[in-house]
GROMACS .gro file of C-alpha atoms in nm:
model
   83
    1ALA     CA    1   1.589  -5.134   8.921
    2GLY     CA    2   1.560  -4.974   9.266
    3ALA     CA    3   1.606  -4.616   9.146
    4PRO     CA    4   1.297  -4.599   8.921
    5SER     CA    5   1.088  -4.754   9.198
    6LEU     CA    6   1.222  -4.504   9.451
    7ARG     CA    7   1.161  -4.214   9.211
    8ALA     CA    8   0.803  -4.328   9.158
    9ARG     CA    9   0.742  -4.348   9.534
   10LEU     CA   10   0.898  -4.007   9.592
   11ASP     CA   11   0.688  -3.858   9.313
   12ASP     CA   12   0.372  -4.013   9.460
   13GLU     CA   13   0.458  -3.871   9.801
   14ARG     CA   14   0.526  -3.527   9.650
   15ARG     CA   15   0.186  -3.533   9.478
   16ARG     CA   16   0.011  -3.636   9.802
   17LYS     CA   17   0.180  -3.357   9.998
   18LEU     CA   18   0.096  -3.107   9.724
   19ALA     CA   19  -0.270  -3.214   9.736
   20GLU     CA   20  -0.271  -3.180  10.117
   21LEU     CA   21  -0.116  -2.834  10.100
   22THR     CA   22  -0.365  -2.733   9.830
   23GLU     CA   23  -0.654  -2.835  10.059
   24VAL     CA   24  -0.509  -2.643  10.355
   25ILE     CA   25  -0.464  -2.331  10.142
   26ALA     CA   26  -0.813  -2.367   9.995
   27ARG     CA   27  -0.967  -2.379  10.343
   28ARG     CA   28  -0.760  -2.083  10.457
   29ILE     CA   29  -0.867  -1.861  10.165
   30GLY     CA   30  -1.221  -1.998  10.150
   31ALA     CA   31  -1.189  -2.141   9.800
   32ASP     CA   32  -1.303  -2.460   9.631
   33PRO     CA   33  -0.986  -2.607   9.476
   34ARG     CA   34  -1.194  -2.792   9.216
   35GLN     CA   35  -1.326  -2.458   9.085
   36ASP     CA   36  -1.055  -2.209   9.182
   37PRO     CA   37  -0.697  -2.256   9.055
   38ARG     CA   38  -0.543  -2.032   9.324
   39PRO     CA   39  -0.493  -2.294   9.599
   40ALA     CA   40  -0.305  -2.532   9.367
   41LEU     CA   41  -0.099  -2.251   9.219
   42ILE     CA   42  -0.007  -2.118   9.564
   43ALA     CA   43   0.087  -2.470   9.678
   44ARG     CA   44   0.306  -2.524   9.372
   45LEU     CA   45   0.475  -2.185   9.415
   46THR     CA   46   0.538  -2.263   9.780
   47GLY     CA   47   0.698  -2.593   9.689
   48GLN     CA   48   0.917  -2.428   9.430
   49VAL     CA   49   1.031  -2.158   9.673
   50VAL     CA   50   1.129  -2.432   9.921
   51THR     CA   51   1.313  -2.630   9.652
   52ASP     CA   52   1.494  -2.321   9.525
   53ALA     CA   53   1.592  -2.213   9.877
   54MET     CA   54   1.731  -2.557   9.958
   55GLU     CA   55   1.929  -2.568   9.631
   56ARG     CA   56   2.074  -2.219   9.683
   57TRP     CA   57   2.157  -2.291  10.046
   58SER     CA   58   2.325  -2.619   9.948
   59ALA     CA   59   2.517  -2.453   9.662
   60ASP     CA   60   2.647  -2.200   9.915
   61GLY     CA   61   2.780  -2.486  10.125
   62GLY     CA   62   2.504  -2.469  10.384
   63ALA     CA   63   2.637  -2.135  10.501
   64GLY     CA   64   2.389  -1.914  10.681
   65GLU     CA   65   2.038  -2.000  10.776
   66LEU     CA   66   1.806  -2.187  10.540
   67ALA     CA   67   1.526  -1.963  10.673
   68ASP     CA   68   1.699  -1.661  10.518
   69TYR     CA   69   1.687  -1.827  10.177
   70LEU     CA   70   1.322  -1.913  10.229
   71ASP     CA   71   1.242  -1.556  10.337
   72ALA     CA   72   1.414  -1.419  10.027
   73GLY     CA   73   1.211  -1.645   9.799
   74PHE     CA   74   0.880  -1.563   9.963
   75ASP     CA   75   0.967  -1.192   9.964
   76LEU     CA   76   1.020  -1.211   9.589
   77LEU     CA   77   0.675  -1.364   9.545
   78ALA     CA   78   0.517  -1.109   9.780
   79ASP     CA   79   0.676  -0.821   9.589
   80GLY     CA   80   0.558  -0.958   9.257
   81LEU     CA   81   0.767  -1.076   8.970
   82PRO     CA   82   0.907  -0.832   8.714
   83ARG     CA   83   0.704  -0.802   8.398
   0.00000   0.00000   0.00000
């Protein structure tokens, strides 16, 4: 019974943090997040890069610096995805 409750709380916290990050990004780029989808998309992409970096780093046994995995993910986004 505890696991579903914990999952729900973690999901709520993730949504709150995503909303906060969306607002920060919106202010930084001068956009209204209610009208412009870019802040939310950037926030979601950022979260996914962090998740992916942590998973790759963990799968590699925590070898190396987590920052290197993060840099690689953000570099991929900066370079654009293949079409």
